[in-house]
Structure formats: C-alpha cells, structure tokens
C-alpha cells in the first residue's frame, strides 16, 4: 500500500513539474525593453522577456528593398523608409537603437530566441496592405520561420487583414490574430483567422466579443495594457493574453487573479 501511495505521489510530482503554467498569459510588447541597457525591438529586449519567463515576446517586422526581414516598429528607421532602402544602408554602424544595437535582422532575432525555446514569438508583420509587398514579405516570413525551426512558437499578428488571411492559409496550425479592432470575431473566423488582438478599449465597448471568440475556439489578446486597473479589468473580462510594456507587473497581477479564482 505504501509503495502504491509513493508511486502515485511521484506521478503527481512529475505531472506538476512538466505542467506549464496556465493562462492568462503575458506578452512583452516589443520585448521587455523598460530595463537598463535595452531598447524596443532589440535582441536585448527579447532576451529580457525570456529571462523573466514571459509567455511571449512581441516584435515588429519590416521588409527592406533588397528582401531582408528586419525587426523594427516603424516603417522608417532613422528617417529612411525601410521598404525603399537596402539592408546595408540601414545596418550602417552610425545608425543604432537606443541601446547601441544595430537594427536586428529577423534571422538574428530567431537565432537569439533559441536561448528561450519555450517562449512564444508574437510576430507582427508591418504592412500597409500593398499586395506587391505582402507577396514578398509573407513567403519570406514563412521561409525564415521554417529555416529556423520556430514554427511551433509563432503567433502571427497584423493590422493588415489580407496578411492575416494569407498567413492563416500558409501556416494553418499557427494562431493568427488580427489587430484592427473593428471586426467581430465570427466574421474573422469565417476568413480562417484564429484570434483577435485588439486595443483594450475595444473590449470595454464590446466585452461580448471575448465570449464570442472563445466559443469559436479563437484566442483573445489585447494591447497595450500598462495600468494596473486596466490589467485587472481585462483579466476579469476573460482575455487570454495581455500584451504590455509592464510584463513583470502583469505577471504579478495574473498570479493574484488566478489565486483569487481558486478561493
Ligand atoms: Mg507591434
């Protein structure tokens, strides 16, 4: 009898060890950059997100004129339009991020992410919706994802509806979240899109969209939620992911939220 109990106990302990923390989850917006020596969308911000155990690190990707995918939020970098500029020009040593890093290539970013292989990579394709641009950027995205073996870690987000629809076709096993905020989940679901990632005031106006999305098996993410009051409110509303510039605060509030639910 004692042996059986011991066996059962060991089984439970093993299960507890292998179990991943359940959601809601924290996504570090543009990585975790609000720390010494870091910068938005830098390799450092990605590694910081991994170090604090964030569920995911969000980052923004643009395509250069000569076909290089680079990590940067704006369509411009130091005043240069990325889509109209060759990579070598953008990668000039005089042009740096706030922490001194050069603009990261997507390849460098994926390579660095291997240090934290359990962390999701929340990939935002920056696009103005131009078909010629997306016809290049989407296949290049999929090629890079597969070449680095990170497909299982990618959650794709974009303000471009056409990019979301296309990515969902190219990588049907991956979560794809539309960012725009103006379309009801059921309509997106019909297009093959599997998640919504809306600016948080949208959910104050349309709290019913969260349940609607969940009933369709869609993921609900929200951005960019930095204030304690809003984080608490969105957790109560039932979102799955909180995208934030304050990932440590959000993690603490999620733990408190989960503990309160258990009582
Ligand atoms: Mg972004």
PDB file of C-alpha atoms and ligand atoms in Angstrom:
ATOM      1  CA  UNK A   1       0.000   0.000   0.000  1.00  0.00           C
ATOM      2  CA  UNK A   2       2.807   2.371   0.958  1.00  0.00           C
ATOM      3  CA  UNK A   3       4.551   1.609  -2.312  1.00  0.00           C
ATOM      4  CA  UNK A   4       1.400   2.384  -4.287  1.00  0.00           C
ATOM      5  CA  UNK A   5       0.962   5.680  -2.459  1.00  0.00           C
ATOM      6  CA  UNK A   6       4.597   6.574  -3.064  1.00  0.00           C
ATOM      7  CA  UNK A   7       4.192   5.721  -6.746  1.00  0.00           C
ATOM      8  CA  UNK A   8       1.091   7.886  -7.011  1.00  0.00           C
ATOM      9  CA  UNK A   9       2.833  10.753  -5.218  1.00  0.00           C
ATOM     10  CA  UNK A  10       5.815  10.557  -7.570  1.00  0.00           C
ATOM     11  CA  UNK A  11       3.462  10.532 -10.538  1.00  0.00           C
ATOM     12  CA  UNK A  12       1.737  13.670  -9.263  1.00  0.00           C
ATOM     13  CA  UNK A  13       5.085  15.392  -8.687  1.00  0.00           C
ATOM     14  CA  UNK A  14       6.257  14.560 -12.197  1.00  0.00           C
ATOM     15  CA  UNK A  15       2.990  15.862 -13.652  1.00  0.00           C
ATOM     16  CA  UNK A  16       3.333  19.069 -11.647  1.00  0.00           C
ATOM     17  CA  UNK A  17       6.904  19.548 -12.858  1.00  0.00           C
ATOM     18  CA  UNK A  18       6.059  19.057 -16.520  1.00  0.00           C
ATOM     19  CA  UNK A  19       2.893  21.135 -16.409  1.00  0.00           C
ATOM     20  CA  UNK A  20       3.210  24.560 -17.964  1.00  0.00           C
ATOM     21  CA  UNK A  21       1.599  27.462 -16.145  1.00  0.00           C
ATOM     22  CA  UNK A  22      -1.917  28.010 -17.398  1.00  0.00           C
ATOM     23  CA  UNK A  23      -3.176  31.309 -18.799  1.00  0.00           C
ATOM     24  CA  UNK A  24      -3.918  34.123 -18.923  1.00  0.00           C
ATOM     25  CA  UNK A  25      -0.503  34.900 -20.289  1.00  0.00           C
ATOM     26  CA  UNK A  26       1.886  37.851 -20.513  1.00  0.00           C
ATOM     27  CA  UNK A  27       3.192  39.017 -23.869  1.00  0.00           C
ATOM     28  CA  UNK A  28       6.048  41.515 -23.614  1.00  0.00           C
ATOM     29  CA  UNK A  29       5.260  44.318 -26.091  1.00  0.00           C
ATOM     30  CA  UNK A  30       8.285  44.875 -28.356  1.00  0.00           C
ATOM     31  CA  UNK A  31      10.155  42.634 -25.908  1.00  0.00           C
ATOM     32  CA  UNK A  32      10.933  43.659 -22.343  1.00  0.00           C
ATOM     33  CA  UNK A  33      12.722  46.908 -23.006  1.00  0.00           C
ATOM     34  CA  UNK A  34      11.964  49.047 -19.932  1.00  0.00           C
ATOM     35  CA  UNK A  35      15.161  47.938 -18.235  1.00  0.00           C
ATOM     36  CA  UNK A  36      18.740  49.238 -18.186  1.00  0.00           C
ATOM     37  CA  UNK A  37      20.607  48.804 -21.444  1.00  0.00           C
ATOM     38  CA  UNK A  38      17.647  47.728 -23.526  1.00  0.00           C
ATOM     39  CA  UNK A  39      15.558  49.181 -26.344  1.00  0.00           C
ATOM     40  CA  UNK A  40      12.276  48.347 -28.065  1.00  0.00           C
ATOM     41  CA  UNK A  41      12.560  45.507 -30.576  1.00  0.00           C
ATOM     42  CA  UNK A  42      16.208  44.869 -29.694  1.00  0.00           C
ATOM     43  CA  UNK A  43      17.792  41.471 -29.166  1.00  0.00           C
ATOM     44  CA  UNK A  44      18.284  42.571 -25.563  1.00  0.00           C
ATOM     45  CA  UNK A  45      14.511  43.109 -25.133  1.00  0.00           C
ATOM     46  CA  UNK A  46      13.825  39.626 -26.493  1.00  0.00           C
ATOM     47  CA  UNK A  47      16.297  38.059 -24.072  1.00  0.00           C
ATOM     48  CA  UNK A  48      14.903  40.091 -21.173  1.00  0.00           C
ATOM     49  CA  UNK A  49      11.413  38.757 -21.935  1.00  0.00           C
ATOM     50  CA  UNK A  50      12.805  35.226 -21.830  1.00  0.00           C
ATOM     51  CA  UNK A  51      14.699  35.896 -18.620  1.00  0.00           C
ATOM     52  CA  UNK A  52      11.551  36.946 -16.745  1.00  0.00           C
ATOM     53  CA  UNK A  53       9.623  33.961 -18.112  1.00  0.00           C
ATOM     54  CA  UNK A  54       7.164  35.859 -20.307  1.00  0.00           C
ATOM     55  CA  UNK A  55       4.801  33.605 -22.258  1.00  0.00           C
ATOM     56  CA  UNK A  56       5.609  35.526 -25.419  1.00  0.00           C
ATOM     57  CA  UNK A  57       7.713  38.328 -26.817  1.00  0.00           C
ATOM     58  CA  UNK A  58       6.071  40.553 -29.407  1.00  0.00           C
ATOM     59  CA  UNK A  59       8.128  42.182 -32.156  1.00  0.00           C
ATOM     60  CA  UNK A  60       7.589  44.070 -35.409  1.00  0.00           C
ATOM     61  CA  UNK A  61       8.944  43.040 -38.776  1.00  0.00           C
ATOM     62  CA  UNK A  62       9.538  45.069 -41.936  1.00  0.00           C
ATOM     63  CA  UNK A  63      10.954  44.042 -45.315  1.00  0.00           C
ATOM     64  CA  UNK A  64      13.828  46.043 -46.833  1.00  0.00           C
ATOM     65  CA  UNK A  65      14.065  46.976 -50.513  1.00  0.00           C
ATOM     66  CA  UNK A  66      16.512  44.105 -51.100  1.00  0.00           C
ATOM     67  CA  UNK A  67      14.374  41.475 -49.382  1.00  0.00           C
ATOM     68  CA  UNK A  68      15.818  41.357 -45.847  1.00  0.00           C
ATOM     69  CA  UNK A  69      13.346  40.999 -42.981  1.00  0.00           C
ATOM     70  CA  UNK A  70      14.321  43.307 -40.123  1.00  0.00           C
ATOM     71  CA  UNK A  71      12.879  43.885 -36.655  1.00  0.00           C
ATOM     72  CA  UNK A  72      11.646  47.472 -36.274  1.00  0.00           C
ATOM     73  CA  UNK A  73       8.347  49.063 -35.296  1.00  0.00           C
ATOM     74  CA  UNK A  74       8.044  51.981 -37.699  1.00  0.00           C
ATOM     75  CA  UNK A  75       8.014  51.867 -41.485  1.00  0.00           C
ATOM     76  CA  UNK A  76      11.030  54.180 -41.216  1.00  0.00           C
ATOM     77  CA  UNK A  77      14.372  53.807 -39.427  1.00  0.00           C
ATOM     78  CA  UNK A  78      16.405  56.944 -38.721  1.00  0.00           C
ATOM     79  CA  UNK A  79      14.286  58.729 -41.318  1.00  0.00           C
ATOM     80  CA  UNK A  80      14.842  56.087 -44.021  1.00  0.00           C
ATOM     81  CA  UNK A  81      11.822  54.274 -45.427  1.00  0.00           C
ATOM     82  CA  UNK A  82      12.676  50.618 -44.806  1.00  0.00           C
ATOM     83  CA  UNK A  83      10.758  49.239 -47.811  1.00  0.00           C
ATOM     84  CA  UNK A  84      12.693  51.600 -50.088  1.00  0.00           C
ATOM     85  CA  UNK A  85      16.145  51.118 -48.513  1.00  0.00           C
ATOM     86  CA  UNK A  86      18.705  48.343 -48.838  1.00  0.00           C
ATOM     87  CA  UNK A  87      19.684  46.464 -45.699  1.00  0.00           C
ATOM     88  CA  UNK A  88      23.342  47.564 -45.853  1.00  0.00           C
ATOM     89  CA  UNK A  89      22.272  51.219 -45.600  1.00  0.00           C
ATOM     90  CA  UNK A  90      20.038  50.511 -42.577  1.00  0.00           C
ATOM     91  CA  UNK A  91      22.762  48.424 -40.951  1.00  0.00           C
ATOM     92  CA  UNK A  92      25.293  51.269 -41.010  1.00  0.00           C
ATOM     93  CA  UNK A  93      27.241  51.398 -37.699  1.00  0.00           C
ATOM     94  CA  UNK A  94      26.204  55.039 -37.234  1.00  0.00           C
ATOM     95  CA  UNK A  95      22.507  54.052 -37.110  1.00  0.00           C
ATOM     96  CA  UNK A  96      21.720  52.364 -33.811  1.00  0.00           C
ATOM     97  CA  UNK A  97      18.857  51.571 -31.488  1.00  0.00           C
ATOM     98  CA  UNK A  98      18.653  53.438 -28.175  1.00  0.00           C
ATOM     99  CA  UNK A  99      20.875  50.801 -26.532  1.00  0.00           C
ATOM    100  CA  UNK A 100      23.567  50.833 -29.232  1.00  0.00           C
ATOM    101  CA  UNK A 101      22.482  47.670 -31.053  1.00  0.00           C
ATOM    102  CA  UNK A 102      22.214  47.763 -34.823  1.00  0.00           C
ATOM    103  CA  UNK A 103      18.812  47.036 -36.339  1.00  0.00           C
ATOM    104  CA  UNK A 104      18.275  43.280 -35.824  1.00  0.00           C
ATOM    105  CA  UNK A 105      17.620  41.028 -38.774  1.00  0.00           C
ATOM    106  CA  UNK A 106      14.828  38.503 -38.329  1.00  0.00           C
ATOM    107  CA  UNK A 107      17.474  35.795 -38.630  1.00  0.00           C
ATOM    108  CA  UNK A 108      19.425  37.266 -35.696  1.00  0.00           C
ATOM    109  CA  UNK A 109      16.224  37.583 -33.711  1.00  0.00           C
ATOM    110  CA  UNK A 110      15.154  33.978 -34.274  1.00  0.00           C
ATOM    111  CA  UNK A 111      18.699  32.778 -33.548  1.00  0.00           C
ATOM    112  CA  UNK A 112      18.757  34.638 -30.211  1.00  0.00           C
ATOM    113  CA  UNK A 113      15.295  33.315 -29.329  1.00  0.00           C
ATOM    114  CA  UNK A 114      16.698  29.782 -29.167  1.00  0.00           C
ATOM    115  CA  UNK A 115      18.016  30.678 -25.694  1.00  0.00           C
ATOM    116  CA  UNK A 116      14.389  30.543 -24.526  1.00  0.00           C
ATOM    117  CA  UNK A 117      12.836  27.789 -26.627  1.00  0.00           C
ATOM    118  CA  UNK A 118       9.558  27.722 -24.699  1.00  0.00           C
ATOM    119  CA  UNK A 119       8.765  31.387 -25.248  1.00  0.00           C
ATOM    120  CA  UNK A 120       6.233  32.254 -27.950  1.00  0.00           C
ATOM    121  CA  UNK A 121       7.310  34.627 -30.684  1.00  0.00           C
ATOM    122  CA  UNK A 122       4.481  37.051 -31.369  1.00  0.00           C
ATOM    123  CA  UNK A 123       5.364  38.147 -34.885  1.00  0.00           C
ATOM    124  CA  UNK A 124       3.803  41.360 -36.156  1.00  0.00           C
ATOM    125  CA  UNK A 125       4.167  41.891 -39.867  1.00  0.00           C
ATOM    126  CA  UNK A 126       4.150  45.598 -40.573  1.00  0.00           C
ATOM    127  CA  UNK A 127       2.275  46.170 -43.806  1.00  0.00           C
ATOM    128  CA  UNK A 128       0.282  48.913 -45.461  1.00  0.00           C
ATOM    129  CA  UNK A 129      -1.684  46.183 -47.204  1.00  0.00           C
ATOM    130  CA  UNK A 130       0.024  46.602 -50.586  1.00  0.00           C
ATOM    131  CA  UNK A 131      -0.269  43.283 -52.466  1.00  0.00           C
ATOM    132  CA  UNK A 132       3.218  43.524 -54.032  1.00  0.00           C
ATOM    133  CA  UNK A 133       4.827  43.998 -50.603  1.00  0.00           C
ATOM    134  CA  UNK A 134       2.878  41.179 -48.959  1.00  0.00           C
ATOM    135  CA  UNK A 135       3.598  38.860 -51.899  1.00  0.00           C
ATOM    136  CA  UNK A 136       7.260  39.176 -50.936  1.00  0.00           C
ATOM    137  CA  UNK A 137       7.039  39.586 -47.147  1.00  0.00           C
ATOM    138  CA  UNK A 138       4.768  36.635 -46.378  1.00  0.00           C
ATOM    139  CA  UNK A 139       6.698  33.893 -48.222  1.00  0.00           C
ATOM    140  CA  UNK A 140       9.949  35.316 -46.796  1.00  0.00           C
ATOM    141  CA  UNK A 141       8.382  35.146 -43.323  1.00  0.00           C
ATOM    142  CA  UNK A 142       7.324  31.528 -43.712  1.00  0.00           C
ATOM    143  CA  UNK A 143      10.702  30.577 -45.189  1.00  0.00           C
ATOM    144  CA  UNK A 144      12.561  32.137 -42.238  1.00  0.00           C
ATOM    145  CA  UNK A 145      10.233  30.524 -39.686  1.00  0.00           C
ATOM    146  CA  UNK A 146      10.774  27.090 -41.184  1.00  0.00           C
ATOM    147  CA  UNK A 147      14.517  27.537 -41.693  1.00  0.00           C
ATOM    148  CA  UNK A 148      14.950  28.376 -38.004  1.00  0.00           C
ATOM    149  CA  UNK A 149      12.599  25.614 -36.847  1.00  0.00           C
ATOM    150  CA  UNK A 150      10.469  28.003 -34.785  1.00  0.00           C
ATOM    151  CA  UNK A 151       7.049  27.316 -36.340  1.00  0.00           C
ATOM    152  CA  UNK A 152       5.553  25.902 -33.139  1.00  0.00           C
ATOM    153  CA  UNK A 153       6.436  29.123 -31.313  1.00  0.00           C
ATOM    154  CA  UNK A 154       4.953  31.646 -33.750  1.00  0.00           C
ATOM    155  CA  UNK A 155       1.769  33.595 -33.168  1.00  0.00           C
ATOM    156  CA  UNK A 156       1.206  35.915 -36.133  1.00  0.00           C
ATOM    157  CA  UNK A 157      -0.388  39.348 -35.753  1.00  0.00           C
ATOM    158  CA  UNK A 158      -1.024  42.175 -38.208  1.00  0.00           C
ATOM    159  CA  UNK A 159      -3.162  45.237 -38.875  1.00  0.00           C
ATOM    160  CA  UNK A 160      -3.307  44.000 -42.464  1.00  0.00           C
ATOM    161  CA  UNK A 161      -6.357  41.794 -42.836  1.00  0.00           C
ATOM    162  CA  UNK A 162      -5.059  40.406 -46.130  1.00  0.00           C
ATOM    163  CA  UNK A 163      -1.758  39.439 -44.440  1.00  0.00           C
ATOM    164  CA  UNK A 164      -3.651  37.641 -41.649  1.00  0.00           C
ATOM    165  CA  UNK A 165      -5.823  35.740 -44.131  1.00  0.00           C
ATOM    166  CA  UNK A 166      -2.817  34.758 -46.218  1.00  0.00           C
ATOM    167  CA  UNK A 167      -0.669  33.720 -43.264  1.00  0.00           C
ATOM    168  CA  UNK A 168      -3.527  31.557 -41.929  1.00  0.00           C
ATOM    169  CA  UNK A 169      -3.541  29.754 -45.289  1.00  0.00           C
ATOM    170  CA  UNK A 170       0.249  29.357 -45.376  1.00  0.00           C
ATOM    171  CA  UNK A 171       0.593  28.169 -41.758  1.00  0.00           C
ATOM    172  CA  UNK A 172      -2.791  26.724 -40.763  1.00  0.00           C
ATOM    173  CA  UNK A 173      -1.522  25.305 -37.459  1.00  0.00           C
ATOM    174  CA  UNK A 174      -0.462  28.702 -36.110  1.00  0.00           C
ATOM    175  CA  UNK A 175      -2.510  31.228 -34.184  1.00  0.00           C
ATOM    176  CA  UNK A 176      -3.252  34.309 -36.293  1.00  0.00           C
ATOM    177  CA  UNK A 177      -4.615  37.368 -34.503  1.00  0.00           C
ATOM    178  CA  UNK A 178      -5.996  40.387 -36.343  1.00  0.00           C
ATOM    179  CA  UNK A 179      -5.096  43.743 -34.758  1.00  0.00           C
ATOM    180  CA  UNK A 180      -7.537  46.163 -36.357  1.00  0.00           C
ATOM    181  CA  UNK A 181     -10.227  46.183 -33.679  1.00  0.00           C
ATOM    182  CA  UNK A 182     -13.237  46.848 -35.895  1.00  0.00           C
ATOM    183  CA  UNK A 183     -14.312  43.340 -36.939  1.00  0.00           C
ATOM    184  CA  UNK A 184     -16.387  40.908 -34.853  1.00  0.00           C
ATOM    185  CA  UNK A 185     -14.731  37.541 -34.141  1.00  0.00           C
ATOM    186  CA  UNK A 186     -17.305  35.474 -36.072  1.00  0.00           C
ATOM    187  CA  UNK A 187     -16.561  37.400 -39.265  1.00  0.00           C
ATOM    188  CA  UNK A 188     -12.810  36.846 -38.875  1.00  0.00           C
ATOM    189  CA  UNK A 189     -13.368  33.186 -38.077  1.00  0.00           C
ATOM    190  CA  UNK A 190     -15.090  32.754 -41.419  1.00  0.00           C
ATOM    191  CA  UNK A 191     -11.932  34.088 -43.069  1.00  0.00           C
ATOM    192  CA  UNK A 192      -9.809  31.453 -41.325  1.00  0.00           C
ATOM    193  CA  UNK A 193      -8.367  33.840 -38.718  1.00  0.00           C
ATOM    194  CA  UNK A 194      -7.945  32.189 -35.319  1.00  0.00           C
ATOM    195  CA  UNK A 195      -7.536  35.088 -32.904  1.00  0.00           C
ATOM    196  CA  UNK A 196      -8.119  38.739 -32.121  1.00  0.00           C
ATOM    197  CA  UNK A 197      -5.576  41.123 -30.649  1.00  0.00           C
ATOM    198  CA  UNK A 198      -7.409  44.387 -30.080  1.00  0.00           C
ATOM    199  CA  UNK A 199      -6.516  47.631 -28.356  1.00  0.00           C
ATOM    200  CA  UNK A 200      -8.036  47.225 -24.901  1.00  0.00           C
ATOM    201  CA  UNK A 201     -10.736  49.946 -25.059  1.00  0.00           C
ATOM    202  CA  UNK A 202     -12.374  47.853 -27.810  1.00  0.00           C
ATOM    203  CA  UNK A 203     -13.151  45.210 -25.183  1.00  0.00           C
ATOM    204  CA  UNK A 204     -14.674  47.816 -22.860  1.00  0.00           C
ATOM    205  CA  UNK A 205     -17.041  48.650 -25.704  1.00  0.00           C
ATOM    206  CA  UNK A 206     -17.501  45.066 -26.905  1.00  0.00           C
ATOM    207  CA  UNK A 207     -16.965  42.738 -23.931  1.00  0.00           C
ATOM    208  CA  UNK A 208     -19.220  40.209 -25.690  1.00  0.00           C
ATOM    209  CA  UNK A 209     -16.556  39.716 -28.369  1.00  0.00           C
ATOM    210  CA  UNK A 210     -14.426  37.810 -25.840  1.00  0.00           C
ATOM    211  CA  UNK A 211     -17.030  35.106 -25.298  1.00  0.00           C
ATOM    212  CA  UNK A 212     -17.912  35.105 -28.983  1.00  0.00           C
ATOM    213  CA  UNK A 213     -14.264  34.463 -29.840  1.00  0.00           C
ATOM    214  CA  UNK A 214     -13.878  31.756 -27.209  1.00  0.00           C
ATOM    215  CA  UNK A 215     -16.964  29.914 -28.436  1.00  0.00           C
ATOM    216  CA  UNK A 216     -15.286  29.758 -31.839  1.00  0.00           C
ATOM    217  CA  UNK A 217     -12.035  28.486 -30.306  1.00  0.00           C
ATOM    218  CA  UNK A 218     -10.256  31.781 -31.019  1.00  0.00           C
ATOM    219  CA  UNK A 219      -7.504  33.337 -28.899  1.00  0.00           C
ATOM    220  CA  UNK A 220      -8.121  36.766 -27.342  1.00  0.00           C
ATOM    221  CA  UNK A 221      -5.139  39.045 -26.886  1.00  0.00           C
ATOM    222  CA  UNK A 222      -5.170  42.764 -26.056  1.00  0.00           C
ATOM    223  CA  UNK A 223      -2.698  45.678 -26.283  1.00  0.00           C
ATOM    224  CA  UNK A 224      -1.004  47.700 -24.862  1.00  0.00           C
ATOM    225  CA  UNK A 225      -2.203  47.325 -21.305  1.00  0.00           C
ATOM    226  CA  UNK A 226       0.144  49.030 -18.860  1.00  0.00           C
ATOM    227  CA  UNK A 227      -2.002  50.286 -15.982  1.00  0.00           C
ATOM    228  CA  UNK A 228      -2.799  48.009 -13.051  1.00  0.00           C
ATOM    229  CA  UNK A 229      -6.504  48.940 -13.122  1.00  0.00           C
ATOM    230  CA  UNK A 230      -6.840  48.030 -16.800  1.00  0.00           C
ATOM    231  CA  UNK A 231      -4.894  44.783 -16.465  1.00  0.00           C
ATOM    232  CA  UNK A 232      -7.202  43.696 -13.629  1.00  0.00           C
ATOM    233  CA  UNK A 233     -10.301  44.697 -15.587  1.00  0.00           C
ATOM    234  CA  UNK A 234      -9.264  42.790 -18.722  1.00  0.00           C
ATOM    235  CA  UNK A 235      -8.428  39.679 -16.706  1.00  0.00           C
ATOM    236  CA  UNK A 236     -11.926  39.822 -15.233  1.00  0.00           C
ATOM    237  CA  UNK A 237     -13.362  40.173 -18.735  1.00  0.00           C
ATOM    238  CA  UNK A 238     -11.627  36.918 -19.647  1.00  0.00           C
ATOM    239  CA  UNK A 239      -8.868  37.726 -22.148  1.00  0.00           C
ATOM    240  CA  UNK A 240      -6.246  35.020 -22.778  1.00  0.00           C
ATOM    241  CA  UNK A 241      -3.236  37.256 -23.251  1.00  0.00           C
ATOM    242  CA  UNK A 242      -2.164  40.680 -22.014  1.00  0.00           C
ATOM    243  CA  UNK A 243       0.309  42.485 -24.248  1.00  0.00           C
ATOM    244  CA  UNK A 244       2.113  45.028 -22.103  1.00  0.00           C
ATOM    245  CA  UNK A 245       5.143  47.245 -21.599  1.00  0.00           C
ATOM    246  CA  UNK A 246       4.997  46.185 -17.928  1.00  0.00           C
ATOM    247  CA  UNK A 247       5.388  42.402 -18.134  1.00  0.00           C
ATOM    248  CA  UNK A 248       6.526  41.943 -14.535  1.00  0.00           C
ATOM    249  CA  UNK A 249       3.539  43.878 -13.185  1.00  0.00           C
ATOM    250  CA  UNK A 250       1.161  41.925 -15.449  1.00  0.00           C
ATOM    251  CA  UNK A 251       2.671  38.611 -14.315  1.00  0.00           C
ATOM    252  CA  UNK A 252       2.142  39.570 -10.670  1.00  0.00           C
ATOM    253  CA  UNK A 253      -1.466  40.614 -11.289  1.00  0.00           C
ATOM    254  CA  UNK A 254      -2.167  37.396 -13.211  1.00  0.00           C
ATOM    255  CA  UNK A 255      -0.879  35.338 -10.287  1.00  0.00           C
ATOM    256  CA  UNK A 256      -3.115  37.294  -7.909  1.00  0.00           C
ATOM    257  CA  UNK A 257      -6.075  36.877 -10.279  1.00  0.00           C
ATOM    258  CA  UNK A 258      -5.544  33.114 -10.515  1.00  0.00           C
ATOM    259  CA  UNK A 259      -5.103  32.767  -6.744  1.00  0.00           C
ATOM    260  CA  UNK A 260      -8.339  34.684  -6.118  1.00  0.00           C
ATOM    261  CA  UNK A 261     -10.190  32.429  -8.595  1.00  0.00           C
ATOM    262  CA  UNK A 262      -9.040  29.312  -6.725  1.00  0.00           C
ATOM    263  CA  UNK A 263     -10.523  30.528  -3.411  1.00  0.00           C
TER     264      UNK A 263
HETATM  265 MG1  LIG B   1       3.741  45.540 -32.651  1.00  0.00          MG
END
